[in-house]
Coordinates of C-alpha atoms in Angstrom, one line a residue:
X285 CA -123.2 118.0 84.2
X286 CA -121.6 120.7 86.1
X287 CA -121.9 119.5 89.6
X288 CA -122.4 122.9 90.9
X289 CA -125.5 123.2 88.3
X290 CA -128.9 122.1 89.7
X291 CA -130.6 120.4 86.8
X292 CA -133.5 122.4 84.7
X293 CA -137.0 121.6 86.5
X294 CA -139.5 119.7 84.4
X295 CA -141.7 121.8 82.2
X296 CA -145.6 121.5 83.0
X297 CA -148.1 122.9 81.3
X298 CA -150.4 125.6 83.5
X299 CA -153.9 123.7 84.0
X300 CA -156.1 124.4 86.7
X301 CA -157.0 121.6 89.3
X302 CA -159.6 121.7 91.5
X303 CA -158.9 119.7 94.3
X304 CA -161.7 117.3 94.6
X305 CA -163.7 117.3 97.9
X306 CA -163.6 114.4 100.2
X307 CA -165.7 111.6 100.0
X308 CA -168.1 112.5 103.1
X309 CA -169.1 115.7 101.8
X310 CA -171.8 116.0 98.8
X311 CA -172.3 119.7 97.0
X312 CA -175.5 121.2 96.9
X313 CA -177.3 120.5 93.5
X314 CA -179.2 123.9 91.8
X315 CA -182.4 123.5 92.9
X316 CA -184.8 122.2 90.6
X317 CA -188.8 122.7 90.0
X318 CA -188.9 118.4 90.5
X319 CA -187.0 119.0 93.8
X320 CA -190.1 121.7 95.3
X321 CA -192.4 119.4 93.7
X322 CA -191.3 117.0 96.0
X323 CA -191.5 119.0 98.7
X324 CA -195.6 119.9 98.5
X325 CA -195.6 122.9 95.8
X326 CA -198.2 122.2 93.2
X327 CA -197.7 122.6 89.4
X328 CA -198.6 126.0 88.1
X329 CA -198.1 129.8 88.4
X330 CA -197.2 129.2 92.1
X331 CA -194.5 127.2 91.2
X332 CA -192.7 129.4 88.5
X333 CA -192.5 131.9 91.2
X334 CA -191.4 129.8 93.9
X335 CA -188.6 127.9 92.1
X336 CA -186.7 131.8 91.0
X337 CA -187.1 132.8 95.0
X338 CA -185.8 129.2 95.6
X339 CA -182.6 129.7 94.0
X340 CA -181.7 133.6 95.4
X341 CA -182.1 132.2 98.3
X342 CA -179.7 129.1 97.0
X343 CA -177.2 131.6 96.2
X344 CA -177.5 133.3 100.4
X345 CA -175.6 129.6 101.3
X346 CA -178.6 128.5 102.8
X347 CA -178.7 124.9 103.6
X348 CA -181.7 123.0 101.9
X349 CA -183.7 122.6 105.2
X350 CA -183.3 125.9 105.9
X351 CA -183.9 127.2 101.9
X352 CA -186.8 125.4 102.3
X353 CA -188.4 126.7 105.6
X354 CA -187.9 130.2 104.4
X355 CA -189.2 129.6 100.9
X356 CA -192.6 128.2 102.5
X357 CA -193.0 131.4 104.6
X358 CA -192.5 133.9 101.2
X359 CA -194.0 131.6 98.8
X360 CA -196.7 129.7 100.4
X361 CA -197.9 126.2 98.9
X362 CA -201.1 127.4 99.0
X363 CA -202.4 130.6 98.6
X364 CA -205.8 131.3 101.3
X365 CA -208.8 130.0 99.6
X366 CA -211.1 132.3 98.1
X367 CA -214.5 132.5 100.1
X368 CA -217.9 134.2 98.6
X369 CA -218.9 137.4 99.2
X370 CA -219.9 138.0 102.4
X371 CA -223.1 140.0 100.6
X372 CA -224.4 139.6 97.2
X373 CA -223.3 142.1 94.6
X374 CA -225.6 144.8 93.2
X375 CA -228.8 143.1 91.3
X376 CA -231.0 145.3 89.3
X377 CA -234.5 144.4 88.3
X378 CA -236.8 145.3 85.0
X379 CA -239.6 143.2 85.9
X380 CA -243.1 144.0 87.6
X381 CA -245.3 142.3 89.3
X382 CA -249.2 142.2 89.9
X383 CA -250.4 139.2 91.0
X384 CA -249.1 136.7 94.0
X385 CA -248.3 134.2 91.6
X386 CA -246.3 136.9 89.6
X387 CA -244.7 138.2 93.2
X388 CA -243.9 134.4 94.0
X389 CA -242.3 134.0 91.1
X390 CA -240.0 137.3 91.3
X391 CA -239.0 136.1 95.0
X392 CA -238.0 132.8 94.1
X393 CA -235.7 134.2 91.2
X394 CA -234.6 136.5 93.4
X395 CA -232.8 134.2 95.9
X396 CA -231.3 132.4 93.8
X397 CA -229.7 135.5 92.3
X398 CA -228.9 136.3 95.6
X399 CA -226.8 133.5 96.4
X400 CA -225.7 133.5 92.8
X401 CA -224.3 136.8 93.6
X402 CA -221.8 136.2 95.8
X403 CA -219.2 134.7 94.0
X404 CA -216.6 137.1 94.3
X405 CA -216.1 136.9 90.5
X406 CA -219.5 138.6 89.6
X407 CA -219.7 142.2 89.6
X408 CA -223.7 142.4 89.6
X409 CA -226.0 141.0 88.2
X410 CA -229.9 141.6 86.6
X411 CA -233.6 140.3 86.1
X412 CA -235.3 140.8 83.0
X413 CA -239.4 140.6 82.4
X414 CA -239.1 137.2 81.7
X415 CA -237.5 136.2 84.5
X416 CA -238.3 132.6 86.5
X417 CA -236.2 129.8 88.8
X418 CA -234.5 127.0 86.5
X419 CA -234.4 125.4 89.3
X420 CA -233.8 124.7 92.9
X421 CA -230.3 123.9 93.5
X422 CA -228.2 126.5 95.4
X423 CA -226.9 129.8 93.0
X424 CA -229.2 128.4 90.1
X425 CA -229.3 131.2 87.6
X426 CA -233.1 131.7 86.8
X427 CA -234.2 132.1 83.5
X428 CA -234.0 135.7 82.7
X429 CA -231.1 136.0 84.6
X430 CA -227.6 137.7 83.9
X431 CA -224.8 138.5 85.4
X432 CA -221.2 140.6 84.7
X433 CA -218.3 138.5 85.4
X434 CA -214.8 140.1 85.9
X435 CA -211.9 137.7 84.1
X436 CA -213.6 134.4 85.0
X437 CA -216.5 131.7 82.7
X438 CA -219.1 130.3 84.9
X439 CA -220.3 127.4 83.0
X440 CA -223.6 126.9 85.1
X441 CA -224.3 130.7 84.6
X442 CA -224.9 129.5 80.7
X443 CA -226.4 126.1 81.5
X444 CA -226.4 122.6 79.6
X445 CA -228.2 124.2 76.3
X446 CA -225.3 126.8 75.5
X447 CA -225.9 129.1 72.9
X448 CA -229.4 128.6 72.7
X449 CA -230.6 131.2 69.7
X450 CA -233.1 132.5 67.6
X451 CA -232.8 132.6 63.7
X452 CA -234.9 134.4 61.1
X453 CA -235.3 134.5 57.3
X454 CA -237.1 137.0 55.8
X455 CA -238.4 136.1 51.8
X456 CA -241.3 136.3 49.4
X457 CA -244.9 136.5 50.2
X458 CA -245.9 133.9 47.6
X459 CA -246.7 130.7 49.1
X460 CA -250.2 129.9 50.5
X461 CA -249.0 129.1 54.5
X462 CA -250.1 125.2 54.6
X463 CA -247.9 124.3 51.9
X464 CA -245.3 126.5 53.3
X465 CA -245.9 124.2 56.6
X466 CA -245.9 121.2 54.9
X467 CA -242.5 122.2 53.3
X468 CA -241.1 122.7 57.1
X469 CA -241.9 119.5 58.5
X470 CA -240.2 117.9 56.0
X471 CA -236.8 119.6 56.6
X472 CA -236.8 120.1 60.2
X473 CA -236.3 117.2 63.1
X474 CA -237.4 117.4 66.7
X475 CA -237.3 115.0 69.9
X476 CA -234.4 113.3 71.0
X477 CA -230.7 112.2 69.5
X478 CA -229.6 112.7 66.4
X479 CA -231.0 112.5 62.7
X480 CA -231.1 109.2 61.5
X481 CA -228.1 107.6 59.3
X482 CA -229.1 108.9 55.8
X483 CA -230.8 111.8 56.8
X484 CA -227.9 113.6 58.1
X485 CA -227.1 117.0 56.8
X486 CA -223.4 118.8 56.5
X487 CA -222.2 121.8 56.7
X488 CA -218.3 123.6 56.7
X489 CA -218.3 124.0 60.1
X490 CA -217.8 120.3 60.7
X491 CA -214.3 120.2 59.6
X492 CA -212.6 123.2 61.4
X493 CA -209.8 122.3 63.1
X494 CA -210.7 122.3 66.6
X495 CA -210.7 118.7 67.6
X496 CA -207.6 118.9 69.5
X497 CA -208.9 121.1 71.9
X498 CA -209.4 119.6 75.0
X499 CA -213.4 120.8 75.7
X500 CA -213.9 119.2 72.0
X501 CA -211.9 116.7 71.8
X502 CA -213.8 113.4 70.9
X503 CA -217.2 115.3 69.7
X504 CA -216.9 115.3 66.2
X505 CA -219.7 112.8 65.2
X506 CA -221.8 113.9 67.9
X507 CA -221.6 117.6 65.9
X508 CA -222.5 115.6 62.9
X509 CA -225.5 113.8 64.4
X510 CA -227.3 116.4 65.7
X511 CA -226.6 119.4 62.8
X512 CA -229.7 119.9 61.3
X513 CA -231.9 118.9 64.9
X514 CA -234.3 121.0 67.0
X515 CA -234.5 119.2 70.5
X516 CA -237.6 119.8 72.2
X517 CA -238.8 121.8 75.3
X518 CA -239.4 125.4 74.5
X519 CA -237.6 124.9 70.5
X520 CA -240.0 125.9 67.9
X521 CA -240.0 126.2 63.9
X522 CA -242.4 129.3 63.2
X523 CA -243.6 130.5 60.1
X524 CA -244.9 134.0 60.4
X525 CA -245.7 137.3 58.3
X526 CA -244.0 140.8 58.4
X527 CA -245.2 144.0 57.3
X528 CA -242.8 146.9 58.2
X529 CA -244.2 150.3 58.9
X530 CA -242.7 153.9 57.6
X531 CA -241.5 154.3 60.6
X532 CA -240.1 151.3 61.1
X533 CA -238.1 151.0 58.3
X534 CA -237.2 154.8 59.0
X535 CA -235.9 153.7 62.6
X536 CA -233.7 151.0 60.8
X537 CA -232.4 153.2 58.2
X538 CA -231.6 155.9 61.0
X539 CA -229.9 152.8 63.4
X540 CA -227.5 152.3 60.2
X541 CA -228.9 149.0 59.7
X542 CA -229.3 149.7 56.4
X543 CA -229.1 146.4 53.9
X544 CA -232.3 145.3 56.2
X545 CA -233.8 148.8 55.5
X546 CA -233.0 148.3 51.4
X547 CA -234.7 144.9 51.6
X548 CA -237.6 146.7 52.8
X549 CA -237.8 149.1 50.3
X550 CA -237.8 147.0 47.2
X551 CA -240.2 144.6 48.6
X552 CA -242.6 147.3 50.0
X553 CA -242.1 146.0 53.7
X554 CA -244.1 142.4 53.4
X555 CA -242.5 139.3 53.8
X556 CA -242.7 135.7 55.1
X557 CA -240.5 135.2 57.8
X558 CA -238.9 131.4 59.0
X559 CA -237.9 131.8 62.3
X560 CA -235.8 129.1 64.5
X561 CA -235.4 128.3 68.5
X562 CA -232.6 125.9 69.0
X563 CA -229.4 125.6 71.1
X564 CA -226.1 124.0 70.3
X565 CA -228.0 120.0 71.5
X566 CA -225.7 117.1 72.6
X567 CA -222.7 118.7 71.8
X568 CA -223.3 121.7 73.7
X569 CA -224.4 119.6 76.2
X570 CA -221.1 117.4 76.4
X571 CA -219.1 121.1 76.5
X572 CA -221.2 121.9 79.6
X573 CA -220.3 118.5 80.8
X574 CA -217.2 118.9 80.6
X575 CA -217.0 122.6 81.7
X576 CA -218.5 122.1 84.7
X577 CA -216.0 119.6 86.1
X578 CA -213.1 121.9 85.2
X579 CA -214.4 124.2 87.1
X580 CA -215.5 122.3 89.9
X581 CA -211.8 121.1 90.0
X582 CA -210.1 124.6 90.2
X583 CA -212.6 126.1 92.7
X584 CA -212.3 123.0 94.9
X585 CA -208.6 123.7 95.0
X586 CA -208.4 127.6 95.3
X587 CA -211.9 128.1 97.0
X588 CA -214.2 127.4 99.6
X589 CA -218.1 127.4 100.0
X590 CA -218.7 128.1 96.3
X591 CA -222.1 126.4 95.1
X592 CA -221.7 123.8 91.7
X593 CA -223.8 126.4 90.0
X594 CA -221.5 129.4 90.8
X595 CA -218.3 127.3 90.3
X596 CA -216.0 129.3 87.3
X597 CA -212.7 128.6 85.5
X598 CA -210.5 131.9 85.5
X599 CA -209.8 133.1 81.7
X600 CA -205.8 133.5 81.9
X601 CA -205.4 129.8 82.7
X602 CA -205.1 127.5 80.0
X603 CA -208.5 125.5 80.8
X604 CA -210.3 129.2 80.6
X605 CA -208.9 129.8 77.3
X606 CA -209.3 127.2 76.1
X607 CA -212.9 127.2 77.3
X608 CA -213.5 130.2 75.8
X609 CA -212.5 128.9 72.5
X610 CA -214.6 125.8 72.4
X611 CA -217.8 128.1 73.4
X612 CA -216.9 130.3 70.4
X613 CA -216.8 127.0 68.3
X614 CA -220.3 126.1 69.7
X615 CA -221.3 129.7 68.8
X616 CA -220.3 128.7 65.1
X617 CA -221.7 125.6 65.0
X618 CA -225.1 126.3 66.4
X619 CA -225.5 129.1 64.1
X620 CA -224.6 126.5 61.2
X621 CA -227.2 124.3 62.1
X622 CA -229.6 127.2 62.2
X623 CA -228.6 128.0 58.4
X624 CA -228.9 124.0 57.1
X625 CA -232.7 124.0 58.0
X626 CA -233.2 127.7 56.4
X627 CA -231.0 126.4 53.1
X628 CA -233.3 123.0 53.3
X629 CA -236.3 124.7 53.3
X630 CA -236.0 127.6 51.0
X631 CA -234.1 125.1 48.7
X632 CA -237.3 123.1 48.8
X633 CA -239.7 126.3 48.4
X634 CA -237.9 127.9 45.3
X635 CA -237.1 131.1 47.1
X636 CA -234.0 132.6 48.7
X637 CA -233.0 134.5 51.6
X638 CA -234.0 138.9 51.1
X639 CA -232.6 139.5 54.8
X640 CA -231.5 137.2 57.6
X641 CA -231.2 137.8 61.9
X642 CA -230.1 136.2 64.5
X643 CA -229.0 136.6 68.2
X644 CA -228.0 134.2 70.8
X645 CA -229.8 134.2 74.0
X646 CA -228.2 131.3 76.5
X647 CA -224.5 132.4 76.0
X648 CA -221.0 133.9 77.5
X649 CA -220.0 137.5 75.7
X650 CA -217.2 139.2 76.4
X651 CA -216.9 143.4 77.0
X652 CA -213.3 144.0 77.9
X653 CA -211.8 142.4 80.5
X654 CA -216.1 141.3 81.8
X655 CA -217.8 138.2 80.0
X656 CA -221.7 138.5 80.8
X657 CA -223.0 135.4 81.1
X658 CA -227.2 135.3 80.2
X659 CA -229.8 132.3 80.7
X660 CA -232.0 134.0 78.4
X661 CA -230.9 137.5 77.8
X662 CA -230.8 139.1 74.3
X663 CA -227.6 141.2 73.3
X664 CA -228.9 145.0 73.1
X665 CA -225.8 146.6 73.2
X666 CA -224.0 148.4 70.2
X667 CA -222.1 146.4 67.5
X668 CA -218.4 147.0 66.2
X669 CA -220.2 149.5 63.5
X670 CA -221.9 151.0 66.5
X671 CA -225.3 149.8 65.8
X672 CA -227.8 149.3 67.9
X673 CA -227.9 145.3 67.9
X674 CA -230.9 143.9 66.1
X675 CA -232.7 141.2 68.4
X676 CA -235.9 138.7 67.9
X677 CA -237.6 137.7 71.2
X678 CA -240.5 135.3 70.8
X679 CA -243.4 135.7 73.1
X680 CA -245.8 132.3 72.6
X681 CA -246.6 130.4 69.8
X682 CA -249.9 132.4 69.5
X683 CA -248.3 135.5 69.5
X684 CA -246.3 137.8 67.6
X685 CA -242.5 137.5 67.5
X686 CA -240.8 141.5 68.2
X687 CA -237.4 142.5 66.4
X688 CA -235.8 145.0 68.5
X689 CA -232.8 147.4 68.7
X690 CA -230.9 147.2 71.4
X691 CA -231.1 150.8 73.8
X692 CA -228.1 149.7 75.2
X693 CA -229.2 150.7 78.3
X694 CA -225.9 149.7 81.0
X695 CA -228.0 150.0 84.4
X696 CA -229.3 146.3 82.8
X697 CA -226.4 145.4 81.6
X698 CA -227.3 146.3 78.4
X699 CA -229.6 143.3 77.4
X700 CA -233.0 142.6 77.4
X701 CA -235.3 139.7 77.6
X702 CA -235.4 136.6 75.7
X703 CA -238.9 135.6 75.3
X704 CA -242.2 135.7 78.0
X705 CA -240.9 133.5 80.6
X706 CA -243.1 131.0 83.2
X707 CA -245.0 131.5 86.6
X708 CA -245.3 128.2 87.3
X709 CA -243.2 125.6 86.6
X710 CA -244.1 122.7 83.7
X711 CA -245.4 120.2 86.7
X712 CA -247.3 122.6 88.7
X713 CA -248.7 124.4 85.2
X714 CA -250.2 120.8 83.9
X715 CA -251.4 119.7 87.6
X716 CA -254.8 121.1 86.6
X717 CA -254.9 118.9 83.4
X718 CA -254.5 115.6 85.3
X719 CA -256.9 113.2 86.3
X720 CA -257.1 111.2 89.4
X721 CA -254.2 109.1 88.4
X722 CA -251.9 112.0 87.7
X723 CA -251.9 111.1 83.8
X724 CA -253.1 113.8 81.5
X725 CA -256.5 114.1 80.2
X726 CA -256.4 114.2 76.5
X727 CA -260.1 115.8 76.1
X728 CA -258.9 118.4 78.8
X729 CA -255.8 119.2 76.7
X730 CA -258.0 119.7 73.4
X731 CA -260.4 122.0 75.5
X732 CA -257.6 124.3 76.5
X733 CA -255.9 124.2 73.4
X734 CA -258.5 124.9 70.6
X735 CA -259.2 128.7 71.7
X736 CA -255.4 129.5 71.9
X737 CA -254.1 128.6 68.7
X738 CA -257.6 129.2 66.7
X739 CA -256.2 129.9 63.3
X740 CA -253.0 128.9 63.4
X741 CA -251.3 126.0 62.3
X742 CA -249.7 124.5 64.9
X743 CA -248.4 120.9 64.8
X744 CA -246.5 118.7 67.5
X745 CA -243.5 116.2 65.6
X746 CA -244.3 113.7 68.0
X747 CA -247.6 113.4 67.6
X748 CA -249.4 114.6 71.3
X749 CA -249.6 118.3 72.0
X750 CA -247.5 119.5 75.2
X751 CA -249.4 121.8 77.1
X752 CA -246.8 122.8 79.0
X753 CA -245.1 124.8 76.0
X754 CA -248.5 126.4 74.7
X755 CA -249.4 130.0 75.1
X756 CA -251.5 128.8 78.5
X757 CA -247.8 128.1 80.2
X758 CA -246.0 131.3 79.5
X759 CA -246.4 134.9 81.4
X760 CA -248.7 137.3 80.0
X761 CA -246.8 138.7 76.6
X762 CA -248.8 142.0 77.2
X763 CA -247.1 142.7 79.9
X764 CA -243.8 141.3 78.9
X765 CA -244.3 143.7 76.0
X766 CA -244.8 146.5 77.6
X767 CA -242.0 146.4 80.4
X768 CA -239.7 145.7 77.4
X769 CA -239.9 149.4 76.9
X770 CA -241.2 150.5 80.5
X771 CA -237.5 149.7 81.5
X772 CA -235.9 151.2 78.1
X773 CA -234.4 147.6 77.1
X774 CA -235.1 147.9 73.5
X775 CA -237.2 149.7 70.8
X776 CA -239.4 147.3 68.6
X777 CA -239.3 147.5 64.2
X778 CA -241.2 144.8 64.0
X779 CA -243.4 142.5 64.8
X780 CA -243.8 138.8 63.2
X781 CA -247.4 137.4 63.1
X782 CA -247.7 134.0 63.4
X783 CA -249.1 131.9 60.9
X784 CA -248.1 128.3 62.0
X785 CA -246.0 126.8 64.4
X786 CA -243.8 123.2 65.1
X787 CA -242.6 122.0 68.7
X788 CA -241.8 118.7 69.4
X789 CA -244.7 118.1 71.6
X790 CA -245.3 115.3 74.2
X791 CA -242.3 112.8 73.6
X792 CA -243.4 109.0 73.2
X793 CA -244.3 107.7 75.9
X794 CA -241.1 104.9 77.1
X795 CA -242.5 101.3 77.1
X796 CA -241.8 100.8 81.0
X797 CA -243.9 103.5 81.4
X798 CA -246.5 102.2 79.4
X799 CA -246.1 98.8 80.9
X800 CA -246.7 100.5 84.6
X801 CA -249.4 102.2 83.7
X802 CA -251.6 99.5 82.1
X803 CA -250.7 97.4 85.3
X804 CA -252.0 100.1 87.6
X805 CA -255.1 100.5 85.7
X806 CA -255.7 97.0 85.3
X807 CA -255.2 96.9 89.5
X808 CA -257.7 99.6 89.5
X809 CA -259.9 97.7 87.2
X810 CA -260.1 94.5 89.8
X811 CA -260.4 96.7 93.1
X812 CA -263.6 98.1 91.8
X813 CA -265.2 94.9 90.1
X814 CA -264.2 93.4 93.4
X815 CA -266.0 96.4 95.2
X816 CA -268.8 95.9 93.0
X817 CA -269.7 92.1 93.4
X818 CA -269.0 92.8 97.7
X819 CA -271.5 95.5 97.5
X820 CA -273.6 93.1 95.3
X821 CA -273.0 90.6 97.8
X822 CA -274.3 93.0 100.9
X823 CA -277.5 94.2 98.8
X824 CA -278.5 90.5 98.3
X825 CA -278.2 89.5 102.1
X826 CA -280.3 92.2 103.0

């Protein structure tokens, strides 16, 4: 080598190096939903929103403490709970009243509404001619009642016996009435639980694939074990008679409800007529259940002061939705198990179906963005087709049953009753039928019976009438009648005699109860044979 030459320098090749930081100093991390988890956010939309303000404010070289004490005053943990209304919203009433028990009635109904009515979620709200407290809780809807509800499904504004419906079938006049009857009982199942193993019925509706939902999940056989069941309370099985009118049938033909108008014509307007009052039974029930505490659960976190019975799940969430979806399975299902007993029984008859109605009256619907919510309130608005909706609304078991379009009239929210309503409630209706010993009087029952239902053929599945669901219990249907089209709620095309009738009647009486009562009477029985042989006792010694 040339020593004058400096040597060629070692080739490298050209790689970036990063020159690592000392040991003392740890880099900030992207920050991560876990990370504001940690720090108090709670899971859902506030979170989504607070982790993207999070990390713009990451990239401002804020230090976490300080990230964090900023991000709390943009993007609070929790946003102010939402109180009620400071005043209830709008209520409009189509009811009258003439007596002080009809007046006491109305006021009752009226507070609850009131306090019902201010959840801020509720628009307004109304009382139909049938209306009467459910009960005395706090922001109880009363029977009768509905209200409009913007975005937002209050489960106790439907109550425990969602869906609750009428059903009819409309087919030959050719079977003498007691046979007909006879045919019912047999298909048809009231009181309590299920139908027995071996008695069950089936129907499609059993195997949709909903059992994943969440509200549903788990109630499979109990949909199984009660299709095909009644219930008792105010559920009937009625067998009636139709005979349309010209103008009537003209009034049908003219709504455009004309396959019901055909049927008319080529069966000269006379019919028998099976109609059906049930709801959606245990399974409905274990939906309320199970809506109810949802909702609880979110208003309890994002509210304050808000009553059980006004407590609601909004729609957007994922609980609402999928809320909504299992109520529109129930709607399914309950009108299923309406169908079984009409397929049973005209199976059994020989006959099938000219013309068939029904109408939910214990339900959620939704208009737009509002879902009304009725405790017995009959759809009278129009239909996709723009027909005036079709509706039955039973009066008593004495009386006739009315089949209505719907005037659509908005001021009520564009409903109308569901049936006749109480004045008194079951307890304070049967106080008069009591005897000292606050049991029922059997002969007293059979005296206030007999002239009501002269006639008919009415029959209880469990053997004892219940006085408390005879025509003696409910409001005057005269009047009910008459304020059905006093208030423009609906226009009547028909009216449904009744020829018989099946309620469940009293339900057995439980063997404790029976036990209790044979030991009070037999306590009764000694105090006065005591009394007796004292006052025997006296009579001799003087």
């Amino acid at each position: 080598m040339n020593p004058g030459t400096l040597p060629h320098a070692p080739r490298h090749h050209h790689h970036t190096h990063h020159t690592p930081p000392p040991p003392h100093i740890i880099m900030p991390m992207e920050i991560k939903a876990r990370d504001l988890l940690a720090s108090g956010w709670p899971e859902g939309p506030l979170l989504g929103a607070a982790l993207r303000r999070a990390r713009e404010l990451d990239t401002a070289g804020l230090d976490r403490a300080h990230l964090l004490a900023r991000l709390e005053q943009e993007c609070p943990k929790q946003l102010p709970l939402i109180p009620p209304r400071a005043s209830a919203a709008p209520l409009a009433e189509a009811i009258e009243t003439e007596t002080a028990e009809e007046a006491a009635n109305v006021a009752s109904a009226r507070q609850r509404m009131d306090e019902l009515l201010r959840a801020p979620v509720i628009q307004r709200g109304v009382l139909m001619p049938d209306a009467c407290p459910s009960g005395n809780a706090t922001a109880t809807i009363p029977v009768g009642g509905a209200i409009a509800v913007e975005n937002a499904i209050i489960p106790g504004a439907h109550s425990a016996d969602i869906c609750c419906s009428m059903f009819a079938t409309l087919f030959a006049d050719n079977h003498p009435h007691e046979e007909l009857m006879n045919h019912l009982q047999k298909v048809t199942h009231f009181g309590a639980g299920g139908r027995p193993r071996g008695q069950q019925l089936t129907a499609p509706v059993l195997d949709e694939p909903v059992w994943d939902n969440p509200f549903l999940s788990g109630l499979r056989s109990r949909a199984q074990d009660f299709l095909g069941t009644q219930g008792d309370g105010n559920h009937f099985a009625f067998l009636g008679h139709i005979q349309f009118t010209e103008t009537q049938h003209a009034a049908l033909e003219t709504a455009g409800h004309t396959a019901l108008a055909a049927a008319i014509t080529r069966h000269d307007g006379n019919f028998n007529v099976l109609v059906t009052h049930h709801g959606s039974r245990g399974l409905g029930a274990d939906l309320y259940k199970r809506g109810q505490k949802a909702a609880r659960a979110w208003c309890d976190k994002n509210t304050k002061d808000i009553p059980d019975a006004a407590a609601w799940l909004p729609a957007a969430t994922p609980a609402g939705a999928a809320y909504w979806d299992a109520l529109q399975y129930i709607s399914r299902w309950t009108r299923a198990n309406h169908t079984v007993l009409h397929d049973a029984f005209l199976n059994r008859i020989g006959q099938r179906p000219h013309a068939q109605i029904g109408n939910e009256h214990n339900f959620v619907w939704k208009r737009a963005a509002t879902y009304l919510h009725g405790k017995g309130a009959t759809p009278a608005w129009r239909d996709t087709q723009d027909r005036p909706l079709l509706g039955l609304i039973p009066l008593n078991m004495a009386r006739e049953i009315l089949l209505v379009l719907g005037a659509d009239n908005t001021t009520y929210l564009s409903l109308c009753p569901h049936g006749a309503g109480r004045n008194l409630s079951r307890t304070a209706m049967l106080r008069p039928y009591k005897d000292a010993d606050g049991v029922l009087d059997p002969a007293r029952v059979k005296t206030a019976l007999a002239p009501l239902t002269q006639g008919l053929d009415v029959r209880w599945f469990n053997g004892a009438p219940d006085l408390s669901e005879s025509p003696l219990a409910y409001k005057d249907a005269t009047k009910v009648k008459a304020q059905i089209a006093r208030y423009g709620l609906a226009t009547l095309v028909g009216e449904i005699q009744p020829r018989g009738c099946i309620m469940a009647g009293a339900p057995p009486e439980p063997h404790w109860q029976r036990a209790r009562r044979e030991k009070r009477a037999a306590h009764k029985a000694e105090r006065q044979e005591e009394n007796r042989e004292t006052r025997q006792t006296l009579h001799k010694q003087t």
